[in-house]
XYZ file of C-alpha atoms in Angstrom:
698
model
C -8.950 28.015 -21.557
C -8.772 30.112 -24.621
C -5.999 32.414 -25.889
C -6.097 35.296 -28.450
C -8.089 33.527 -31.107
C -10.830 31.006 -31.080
C -8.535 28.346 -32.311
C -5.908 28.981 -29.904
C -5.807 27.322 -26.319
C -3.103 28.321 -23.879
C -2.575 27.855 -20.210
C 0.759 29.723 -19.575
C 3.101 32.181 -20.737
C 5.257 31.753 -23.522
C 6.245 33.233 -26.988
C 3.708 32.560 -29.562
C 4.778 30.260 -32.305
C 5.062 31.732 -35.552
C 2.461 30.606 -38.114
C 3.315 27.885 -40.576
C 2.655 28.167 -44.302
C -0.188 26.435 -45.327
C 1.645 24.197 -47.940
C 4.167 23.226 -45.229
C 1.245 22.439 -42.837
C -0.541 20.502 -45.347
C 2.488 18.400 -46.018
C 2.899 17.683 -42.377
C -0.678 16.621 -41.938
C -0.463 14.293 -44.827
C 2.918 12.822 -43.364
C 1.098 12.455 -40.155
C -1.804 10.826 -41.668
C 0.544 8.213 -43.281
C 2.676 7.766 -40.059
C 0.657 5.092 -38.104
C 2.368 1.780 -38.201
C 5.024 1.173 -35.427
C 6.076 -2.347 -36.878
C 7.243 -0.760 -40.077
C 9.250 1.894 -38.295
C 10.767 -0.714 -36.005
C 11.870 -2.665 -39.078
C 13.662 0.437 -40.286
C 15.488 0.771 -36.998
C 16.673 -2.699 -36.501
C 20.278 -1.775 -37.648
C 20.254 1.213 -35.337
C 19.137 -0.892 -32.462
C 21.687 -3.345 -33.196
C 24.418 -0.829 -33.093
C 23.060 0.309 -29.781
C 23.297 -3.225 -28.183
C 26.820 -3.430 -29.415
C 27.617 -0.175 -27.632
C 25.995 -1.306 -24.644
C 28.258 -4.427 -24.417
C 31.402 -1.880 -24.388
C 29.941 0.889 -22.547
C 28.324 1.234 -19.255
C 24.887 2.274 -20.762
C 23.690 2.367 -24.368
C 21.448 5.298 -23.761
C 21.744 8.323 -21.573
C 19.295 8.414 -18.683
C 16.589 11.242 -18.852
C 17.365 12.544 -15.437
C 20.323 12.565 -13.163
C 20.269 10.879 -9.966
C 20.946 14.227 -8.053
C 17.796 15.727 -9.937
C 15.778 12.803 -8.672
C 17.030 13.101 -5.071
C 16.218 16.864 -4.984
C 12.866 16.058 -6.426
C 12.297 13.389 -3.946
C 12.996 15.887 -1.162
C 10.355 18.232 -2.535
C 7.809 15.473 -2.711
C 8.264 14.591 1.001
C 5.478 16.713 2.071
C 3.095 15.905 -1.019
C 0.177 13.344 -0.284
C -0.563 11.474 -3.414
C -4.215 9.838 -3.552
C -4.432 6.385 -2.394
C -5.312 4.108 -5.515
C -8.227 1.729 -5.427
C -7.892 0.122 -8.638
C -4.800 -1.787 -9.308
C -2.848 -2.842 -12.356
C -1.535 -6.261 -10.922
C -2.314 -8.980 -13.415
C -2.932 -11.704 -10.952
C -0.877 -14.655 -11.590
C -0.130 -13.593 -15.275
C -3.802 -13.818 -16.363
C -4.315 -12.493 -19.861
C -8.155 -12.268 -19.639
C -9.972 -9.162 -20.881
C -11.215 -8.456 -17.558
C -7.574 -8.210 -16.132
C -6.571 -6.033 -19.121
C -9.556 -3.858 -18.691
C -8.736 -3.478 -14.929
C -5.022 -2.564 -16.011
C -6.040 0.379 -18.183
C -8.344 1.625 -15.561
C -5.730 1.485 -12.978
C -3.156 3.149 -15.336
C -5.673 5.971 -15.725
C -6.160 6.167 -11.980
C -2.335 6.372 -11.427
C -1.629 9.077 -14.134
C -4.647 10.938 -12.768
C -3.264 10.542 -9.136
C 0.295 11.682 -10.168
C -1.123 14.679 -12.125
C -3.235 15.967 -9.401
C -0.767 15.568 -6.611
C 1.844 17.570 -8.757
C -0.561 20.199 -9.871
C -1.846 20.890 -6.187
C 1.694 20.765 -4.766
C 3.665 22.815 -7.337
C 0.899 24.887 -9.328
C -2.252 25.599 -7.248
C -4.444 23.817 -4.686
C -7.418 26.271 -5.587
C -7.368 26.278 -9.339
C -8.858 23.435 -11.139
C -6.463 21.028 -12.877
C -6.660 21.779 -16.532
C -5.789 18.215 -17.677
C -7.455 15.004 -18.014
C -6.617 11.401 -18.830
C -7.917 9.317 -21.514
C -6.894 6.060 -23.573
C -5.730 6.212 -27.226
C -7.633 3.916 -29.595
C -5.349 2.679 -32.568
C -8.266 2.310 -34.850
C -8.851 6.056 -35.397
C -5.936 7.508 -33.262
C -8.543 9.339 -31.005
C -8.785 9.432 -27.156
C -11.558 7.955 -24.952
C -12.105 7.576 -21.294
C -11.103 4.001 -20.484
C -14.591 3.197 -19.135
C -16.306 4.256 -22.138
C -13.896 2.622 -24.291
C -14.246 -0.548 -22.683
C -17.805 -0.518 -22.562
C -18.109 0.250 -26.435
C -16.006 -2.748 -27.207
C -12.716 -1.047 -27.861
C -10.534 -2.673 -25.416
C -8.759 -4.773 -27.987
C -7.855 -1.766 -29.767
C -6.349 0.439 -27.031
C -2.714 1.474 -27.411
C -1.859 3.860 -24.876
C -3.047 6.144 -22.021
C -2.461 9.814 -22.211
C -2.399 12.982 -20.413
C -4.198 15.662 -22.144
C -4.894 19.369 -21.934
C -8.749 19.816 -21.355
C -10.586 20.965 -24.546
C -14.359 20.833 -24.505
C -14.578 21.443 -28.222
C -12.376 18.452 -29.003
C -13.557 15.687 -26.679
C -11.473 13.120 -28.176
C -8.300 15.072 -27.863
C -5.882 16.590 -30.310
C -2.236 15.336 -30.751
C -0.692 18.837 -30.104
C -2.465 18.813 -26.583
C -0.985 15.383 -25.548
C 1.368 16.138 -22.586
C 2.478 12.356 -22.094
C 1.598 8.991 -23.211
C 1.881 5.843 -21.247
C 2.425 2.617 -23.102
C 0.820 -0.465 -21.185
C 2.513 -3.615 -22.365
C 2.758 -6.902 -20.421
C 6.176 -7.864 -19.028
C 7.994 -4.710 -19.794
C 10.890 -5.966 -17.386
C 11.136 -9.413 -18.910
C 11.216 -7.867 -22.365
C 14.131 -5.575 -21.574
C 17.518 -6.298 -23.053
C 20.810 -6.304 -21.522
C 22.081 -5.665 -17.956
C 20.982 -2.108 -18.140
C 17.359 -3.196 -18.683
C 16.921 -1.664 -21.998
C 13.279 -1.960 -23.466
C 13.143 -4.191 -26.468
C 13.131 -2.815 -30.029
C 9.305 -3.543 -30.528
C 8.463 -1.478 -27.386
C 10.976 1.260 -28.205
C 9.857 1.495 -31.702
C 6.191 1.915 -30.661
C 7.412 4.660 -28.110
C 9.272 6.585 -30.794
C 6.289 6.454 -33.242
C 4.057 8.145 -30.760
C 6.846 10.598 -29.732
C 7.300 11.638 -33.405
C 3.661 12.146 -33.958
C 3.621 14.176 -30.613
C 6.537 16.427 -31.909
C 5.163 16.820 -35.458
C 1.755 17.876 -33.900
C 3.384 20.448 -31.670
C 5.701 21.795 -34.508
C 2.353 22.921 -36.549
C 0.224 23.681 -33.505
C -0.993 27.370 -32.528
C -0.535 26.500 -28.946
C 1.972 28.466 -26.921
C 4.509 26.521 -25.041
C 6.364 27.849 -21.936
C 9.362 25.459 -22.608
C 10.939 24.200 -25.789
C 8.311 21.639 -27.339
C 11.086 19.698 -29.063
C 11.147 17.279 -26.084
C 8.348 14.647 -25.188
C 8.232 11.797 -22.702
C 6.713 8.360 -23.177
C 6.242 6.031 -20.208
C 6.638 2.312 -20.528
C 4.531 0.284 -17.866
C 3.411 -3.165 -17.066
C 1.478 -4.378 -13.925
C 4.399 -3.753 -11.817
C 7.277 -2.084 -13.626
C 7.865 1.048 -15.736
C 10.479 3.423 -17.165
C 10.632 6.592 -19.017
C 11.760 7.402 -22.661
C 12.740 10.920 -23.546
C 12.753 11.806 -27.228
C 14.438 15.158 -28.140
C 14.835 16.595 -31.580
C 14.112 19.374 -34.023
C 11.441 17.911 -36.499
C 11.969 20.875 -38.842
C 15.144 18.881 -39.937
C 13.293 15.815 -41.063
C 12.583 15.262 -44.870
C 8.790 15.406 -45.147
C 8.549 12.925 -47.988
C 5.030 11.764 -47.750
C 5.793 8.650 -50.002
C 8.505 7.538 -47.594
C 7.516 8.354 -44.134
C 9.017 5.634 -42.288
C 12.423 6.031 -44.028
C 12.373 9.784 -43.259
C 11.494 8.913 -39.602
C 14.078 6.561 -39.270
C 16.704 8.658 -40.689
C 15.673 11.513 -38.453
C 16.071 9.453 -35.326
C 19.441 8.126 -36.283
C 20.844 11.684 -37.353
C 18.935 14.334 -35.508
C 17.191 12.749 -32.555
C 18.405 12.295 -28.900
C 16.745 9.238 -27.192
C 17.239 8.829 -23.472
C 16.100 5.774 -21.583
C 15.666 5.192 -17.775
C 16.214 1.939 -16.212
C 12.970 -0.295 -15.884
C 12.137 -0.057 -12.177
C 9.423 -1.164 -9.962
C 6.468 1.090 -9.777
C 3.880 -0.947 -8.211
C 4.351 -3.451 -5.420
C 3.304 -6.824 -5.486
C -0.045 -5.942 -3.783
C -0.900 -3.465 -6.599
C -0.043 -0.089 -4.622
C 2.016 2.736 -5.885
C 5.537 2.942 -4.286
C 5.358 6.739 -4.779
C 8.451 7.204 -3.034
C 10.696 4.620 -4.821
C 12.917 5.520 -7.970
C 10.554 3.763 -10.317
C 7.539 5.949 -9.457
C 9.857 9.017 -8.896
C 11.437 9.212 -12.566
C 7.668 8.724 -13.836
C 6.536 11.753 -11.670
C 9.511 13.715 -12.705
C 8.712 13.132 -16.334
C 5.173 14.302 -15.765
C 6.235 17.285 -13.951
C 8.430 18.488 -17.075
C 5.320 17.780 -19.232
C 2.972 19.922 -17.041
C 5.752 22.777 -17.210
C 5.583 22.683 -21.089
C 1.811 23.561 -21.200
C 1.381 25.366 -17.938
C 4.562 27.252 -17.366
C 6.832 27.281 -14.484
C 5.178 26.228 -11.032
C 4.391 28.742 -8.290
C 6.467 26.646 -5.844
C 9.788 25.442 -7.151
C 11.451 22.100 -6.639
C 14.197 24.162 -4.623
C 11.546 25.731 -2.375
C 9.950 22.636 -1.293
C 13.087 20.585 -1.144
C 14.365 23.278 1.166
C 11.966 21.962 4.086
C 13.803 18.718 3.953
C 16.270 19.566 6.664
C 13.449 20.890 9.028
C 11.313 17.752 8.432
C 14.389 15.612 9.045
C 15.226 17.509 12.377
C 11.555 17.008 13.458
C 11.744 13.336 12.852
C 14.862 13.114 14.935
C 13.505 15.056 17.684
C 10.388 12.628 17.622
C 12.660 9.655 17.966
C 14.463 10.920 20.638
C 11.554 11.820 22.700
C 10.914 7.893 22.474
C 7.669 8.084 20.119
C 6.424 4.713 19.809
C 3.147 5.584 18.065
C 4.356 3.944 14.814
C 5.174 0.729 16.630
C 2.752 1.036 19.537
C 2.297 -2.587 20.263
C 5.619 -2.332 22.276
C 6.820 -5.631 21.043
C 9.279 -4.672 18.409
C 10.633 -1.129 19.435
C 13.144 0.822 17.188
C 16.639 -0.322 17.486
C 19.745 1.563 16.845
C 20.823 1.419 13.359
C 24.367 2.690 12.388
C 23.257 3.331 8.846
C 20.491 5.845 9.778
C 21.063 8.627 12.399
C 17.262 9.103 12.565
C 16.549 5.899 14.437
C 17.633 5.675 17.970
C 17.073 2.959 20.649
C 14.229 3.327 23.057
C 15.047 2.220 26.532
C 12.244 0.098 27.777
C 13.641 0.473 31.382
C 12.880 4.055 31.116
C 9.177 3.374 30.579
C 8.976 0.737 33.363
C 10.491 3.347 35.753
C 7.890 5.952 35.144
C 5.266 3.562 35.686
C 6.774 1.572 38.690
C 4.276 1.626 41.527
C 1.360 2.953 39.410
C 0.183 -0.377 38.259
C -1.480 -2.860 40.379
C 0.391 -6.220 40.728
C -1.474 -9.393 42.117
C 0.067 -12.587 43.349
C -1.220 -16.153 42.944
C -3.756 -16.847 45.906
C -4.780 -13.455 46.449
C -8.469 -12.400 46.075
C -9.752 -9.591 44.102
C -13.388 -8.183 44.607
C -15.035 -6.131 41.592
C -18.337 -4.378 41.681
C -20.272 -4.364 38.348
C -23.690 -3.072 37.527
C -25.327 -5.956 39.098
C -23.394 -7.477 42.164
C -20.078 -7.776 43.828
C -17.885 -10.500 42.441
C -14.675 -12.267 43.901
C -12.059 -13.820 42.025
C -8.952 -15.720 43.274
C -5.735 -15.544 41.325
C -4.498 -18.860 40.033
C -1.788 -18.010 37.708
C 0.079 -14.856 36.545
C 0.747 -14.572 32.622
C 2.564 -12.242 30.397
C 1.803 -11.502 26.756
C 5.144 -10.098 25.795
C 4.252 -6.540 26.930
C 1.510 -6.753 29.648
C 0.572 -8.885 32.668
C -2.828 -10.469 33.064
C -4.215 -13.297 35.155
C -6.045 -16.646 35.202
C -8.537 -16.445 38.228
C -11.253 -18.384 39.419
C -14.638 -17.149 40.813
C -14.927 -17.613 44.603
C -18.354 -19.078 44.336
C -17.133 -21.494 41.553
C -13.504 -22.528 42.197
C -13.409 -24.979 39.429
C -13.890 -22.453 36.638
C -11.041 -20.685 35.081
C -11.215 -17.207 33.470
C -8.875 -14.478 32.192
C -8.826 -11.401 34.362
C -7.229 -7.982 33.186
C -6.392 -5.311 35.671
C -6.521 -1.875 33.868
C -4.821 1.532 34.842
C -6.220 3.877 37.360
C -8.136 6.536 35.474
C -5.804 9.173 36.762
C -2.745 7.327 35.657
C -3.078 7.062 31.685
C -0.574 9.824 31.029
C 2.656 8.772 32.856
C 3.591 5.791 30.714
C 3.004 4.021 27.524
C 2.373 0.795 29.240
C -0.646 2.524 30.827
C -2.071 3.244 27.554
C -1.843 -0.330 26.329
C -3.583 -1.291 29.389
C -6.311 1.081 28.581
C -6.694 -0.684 25.200
C -6.602 -4.175 27.053
C -9.183 -3.442 29.611
C -11.261 -0.371 28.940
C -11.417 -0.443 25.176
C -11.804 -4.268 24.984
C -14.572 -4.057 27.523
C -16.548 -1.573 25.353
C -16.062 -3.798 22.128
C -17.064 -7.053 23.780
C -20.009 -5.265 25.192
C -21.027 -4.025 21.733
C -20.559 -7.681 20.406
C -23.029 -8.860 23.145
C -25.455 -6.199 22.358
C -25.320 -6.950 18.596
C -25.934 -10.663 19.419
C -22.509 -11.699 17.882
C -22.102 -15.291 19.183
C -19.406 -17.876 18.307
C -17.172 -20.147 20.468
C -14.198 -18.684 18.423
C -14.991 -15.065 20.113
C -14.046 -14.387 23.777
C -17.231 -13.913 25.843
C -17.503 -11.010 28.379
C -17.935 -12.647 31.950
C -17.781 -9.535 33.959
C -16.466 -6.094 34.221
C -16.483 -3.279 36.689
C -14.451 -1.421 39.196
C -12.079 -2.738 41.905
C -13.376 -2.837 45.647
C -10.267 -1.956 47.604
C -9.371 -2.698 51.124
C -10.578 -0.204 53.771
C -13.048 2.491 53.643
C -13.847 4.078 50.515
C -13.957 7.887 50.777
C -15.475 8.318 47.132
C -17.170 11.793 47.057
C -20.824 11.657 46.742
C -20.613 13.826 43.494
C -18.756 10.880 41.897
C -15.366 10.157 41.049
C -12.830 8.170 43.259
C -11.246 8.490 46.688
C -7.522 9.040 47.278
C -6.803 5.184 47.637
C -4.388 4.357 44.621
C -6.723 1.477 43.608
C -10.043 3.177 43.644
C -11.706 3.039 40.441
C -9.408 0.764 38.839
C -11.129 -1.067 36.054
C -11.412 -4.905 35.826
C -12.278 -7.049 32.812
C -12.991 -10.821 33.054
C -13.533 -13.061 29.917
C -13.778 -16.670 28.945
C -12.616 -19.282 27.801
C -9.038 -19.656 29.029
C -6.205 -21.453 26.789
C -2.602 -21.411 25.770
C -1.486 -18.520 23.293
C -0.173 -19.615 19.924
C 3.036 -17.626 20.917
C 3.377 -20.304 23.904
C 2.554 -23.406 21.567
C 5.061 -22.221 19.252
C 7.875 -21.850 21.856
C 7.078 -25.362 23.242
C 6.828 -26.846 19.669
C 3.214 -27.739 19.900
C 2.104 -25.902 16.865
C 1.972 -28.304 14.008
C 0.163 -29.141 10.883
C -3.204 -29.808 12.370
C -3.071 -26.838 14.543
C -2.068 -24.502 11.655
C -5.176 -25.325 9.672
C -7.550 -25.502 12.592
C -6.218 -22.073 13.689
C -6.739 -20.568 10.409
C -10.318 -21.866 10.170
C -11.265 -20.685 13.717
C -9.610 -17.212 13.479
C -11.301 -16.820 9.970
C -14.548 -17.949 11.550
C -14.310 -15.298 14.294
C -13.490 -12.448 11.855
C -16.500 -13.499 9.637
C -18.707 -13.120 12.495
C -17.196 -9.799 13.830
C -17.234 -8.395 10.275
C -20.900 -9.004 9.895
C -21.490 -6.476 12.368
C -18.793 -3.999 11.021
C -16.104 -4.942 13.480
C -12.407 -5.571 12.466
C -9.800 -6.814 14.908
C -6.791 -4.869 13.902
C -4.214 -6.530 16.101
C -3.824 -10.304 15.114
C -0.528 -11.816 16.455
C 0.359 -15.092 18.230
C -0.071 -13.613 21.560
C -3.984 -12.747 20.695
C -4.887 -16.348 19.575
C -5.524 -18.972 22.191
C -5.873 -22.646 21.928
C -8.830 -24.091 24.156
C -8.761 -27.795 25.428
C -10.642 -27.883 28.406
C -14.599 -28.568 28.212
C -14.218 -29.331 24.484
C -14.091 -32.618 22.636
C -11.549 -31.237 20.341
C -9.275 -28.319 20.757
C -10.254 -25.077 19.124
C -8.930 -21.551 18.691
C -10.264 -18.180 20.119
C -9.171 -14.831 18.782
C -8.774 -12.675 21.787
C -7.223 -9.066 22.343
C -10.018 -6.892 20.742
C -8.906 -3.627 22.426
C -7.839 -2.254 19.197
C -10.824 -3.215 17.138
C -11.759 -0.991 14.404
C -15.489 0.349 14.634
C -15.429 3.374 12.602
C -13.007 5.173 10.150
C -11.362 7.240 12.910
C -10.196 4.301 14.733
C -6.627 3.045 14.217
C -5.408 -0.333 14.436
C -2.255 -1.678 16.541
C 0.902 -1.196 14.693
C 3.194 -4.254 14.593
C 6.098 -4.537 12.279
C 5.971 -8.294 11.966
C 2.014 -8.826 11.933
C 0.380 -5.553 10.663
C -0.971 -5.547 6.974
C 0.759 -3.556 4.447
C -2.249 -1.080 4.111
C -2.005 -0.459 7.881
C 1.459 0.138 8.039
C 1.081 2.449 4.841
C -2.040 4.261 5.846
C -2.686 3.914 9.411
C -6.090 1.848 8.398
C -7.485 -1.355 7.579
C -8.722 -2.349 4.289
C -11.315 -5.265 3.826
C -8.432 -7.877 3.836
C -6.134 -6.530 6.328
C -7.064 -9.054 9.210
C -6.753 -12.172 6.780
C -3.377 -10.737 5.748
C -2.289 -10.465 9.462
C -3.476 -13.932 10.071
C -1.276 -15.211 7.166
C 1.699 -13.503 8.655
C 0.974 -15.074 11.973
C 0.629 -18.612 10.426
C 3.687 -18.101 8.321
C 5.975 -17.230 11.341
C 4.211 -19.773 13.679
C 4.961 -22.591 11.093
C 8.595 -21.834 10.973
C 9.026 -18.995 8.842
C 12.166 -17.053 9.604
C 11.345 -13.997 11.707
C 13.308 -11.198 10.168
C 14.744 -8.162 12.143
C 12.661 -5.147 11.636
C 13.525 -1.633 12.901
C 11.435 0.541 10.938
C 8.168 0.766 8.911
C 10.069 1.072 5.745
C 12.075 -2.093 6.464
C 8.654 -4.030 7.290
C 7.097 -2.871 3.892
C 10.167 -3.905 2.090
C 9.941 -7.238 3.732
C 6.402 -7.716 2.684
C 7.054 -6.702 -0.876
C 10.070 -9.013 -1.152
C 8.370 -11.937 0.625
C 4.964 -11.753 -1.675
C 6.969 -11.062 -4.992
C 9.227 -13.997 -4.343
C 6.341 -16.110 -3.036
C 8.163 -16.934 0.329
C 4.990 -17.055 2.244
C 3.146 -19.197 -0.148
C 6.069 -21.631 -0.505
C 6.295 -21.968 3.425
C 2.765 -22.360 3.895
C 2.608 -24.766 1.103
C 4.997 -27.103 2.949
C 2.381 -27.196 5.646
C -0.794 -27.562 3.792
C -1.893 -26.819 0.032
C -5.106 -25.209 1.405
C -3.071 -22.686 3.497
C -1.013 -22.002 0.371
C -4.040 -21.342 -1.600
C -5.525 -19.096 1.065
C -2.223 -17.011 1.185
C -2.630 -16.777 -2.630
C -6.071 -15.618 -2.355
C -5.012 -12.904 0.339
C -2.290 -11.808 -1.775
C -4.892 -11.029 -4.673
C -6.969 -8.871 -2.306
C -4.417 -6.956 -0.339
C -4.935 -3.155 -0.500
C -8.366 -3.642 -2.299
C -11.684 -2.731 -1.337
C -12.984 -6.263 -2.243
C -14.349 -8.278 0.830
C -12.913 -11.636 2.007
C -15.426 -14.481 0.800
C -15.479 -16.147 4.332
C -17.897 -19.047 3.496
C -15.978 -20.409 0.767
C -12.686 -20.615 2.736
C -14.279 -21.723 5.842
C -15.754 -24.712 3.683
C -12.343 -25.581 2.329
C -10.570 -25.335 5.552
C -13.128 -27.334 7.215
C -12.760 -30.218 4.684
C -8.976 -30.286 5.775
C -9.617 -30.689 9.671
C -10.070 -34.508 10.791
C -11.932 -33.984 14.227
C -12.240 -37.795 14.340
C -8.480 -38.366 14.105
C -6.937 -35.418 15.669
C -3.349 -35.642 16.111
C -2.564 -37.460 12.752
C -1.724 -36.044 9.400
C -4.114 -33.806 7.684
C -5.011 -34.682 4.052
C -3.733 -31.427 2.158
C -4.861 -32.338 -1.080
C -7.802 -29.579 -0.972
């Protein structure tokens, strides 16, 4: 984007900067050339920083904050409708690793984060159609030039990377120019742990480095031919680690600096003390324990707000102001309230944990289960013990006698025996009549339980998936009702209320983990075996591209009859994911973090749900959750404090290790290595001595 002369780039309106005398320009360039060592500058600022610490002991905060809370709140309202791109690479340094591979991943992830931030802001406030005029690159300290992270790492420059910057696109200067740097992010390990004082000030070494880069940016702008739409006497430096981050804002007129090229660090330190205003935000969490950006939290919000101001300096005022976008907050809020009052349970569609009234938030209202049941009353067929049901499948008519009536917490199903083989037990599920899917949410759940699960199990059979840990399709078809069927010859159903009702029959039969936990029969042996067997079922299904999407205690059964040793079967495949458009069941306690955030499954989502099921089934406290936000907050806290690993570690070290492994994969595209974990779990199962203690050393 070229301005009025070949050497001038500009992407916005503004007053053209007056030309600087050649002698003054040469002096500043020489000053910049010598001003490269942050350690020397930091040493010159020690007394200044000591006075800051003394001030922080007597005052509420040593530094002013860059942004007032009311500004961030309005910006938050404006961003409600903005969709930031999902990040694939994560900065999370797994268990404090300091390997080159982890450091490289962190730089790549920071680059992704800044690009996603910039892209989301540009499209929301400036233009969805015009190309974004900025790019992201890493600063190499060896020559103070910028390189794409992947190229820098491939060329062996990883150890010399000092920061990641947002730059104005300039094809003539592929390695960047300092007057075209919008913002810099310093990636330093343990930013939060290095912070000083109760208000979480960054350490002097980190702050000194940030000030050095800030002064370089200000000096470069002061002699630049670029036009700036806002005052160029202000720059923002981001401080980030693998989870936390903050903003340093540096303001000041560098024309008041004494440009003594023989004493560059003394001059800079004096300018900072006398003519510079430094604002520092608290160090807050930006990424959660799983490595995903918490776009709506204050940590990410203040970083986004800093980037927003940096874009204004180079691109001019946005087409859509913060006030314009924030004005829609009220209507969005009202829409959500109306949705809640209509009893929308799509967010929590399993029906187990419905939204409860919370006095602190008028948006969440109680959904009366009774109102749903009244609507469905008389529409769903109920069967009693001893009654016989006949179904017609593609091959023949089959009869089943009801032996027991069961409930899985939300729906009714049965244990039945074939009329021709009374000694055999099977699960029998009765669906909703095809014409009755609309009146009640319960009918929709029945559709998943019967019609959709029939489809999934049929696909498994067609693909040749076979495992004793997966349910087997015994029969499926339509019920044969009493009396004469007046079904029209053209197809469809007659007017009998049962005509066309779908039936699904599966094997084997067993006790659900939920019932085992309630009866106190889910112990150490059962936990390890359950993890192994469910993981085995997931491995077989994933080989055909099928994911479960609804793992919970009611969907895992323990089979004892007809087997030498008890084993577990993963049932309830009605919400299974076959393709991208499919959506998993939403359960506040057992759904994966990615499922709650995105409404989709990642490669490790089923394994994450399995870990939650084991955690709660092994005695982990079941928290009260009344919203997706609360469920996500609980997950973040549980993983960051290692509550899940600690609880499972009390049961077995192999389960603790598995939870650690899942923690490292959550939200990533990396697949679960089923083979290695099945081998490890198998080594901890003692079939020959079932019921006694399991060796947990592995």
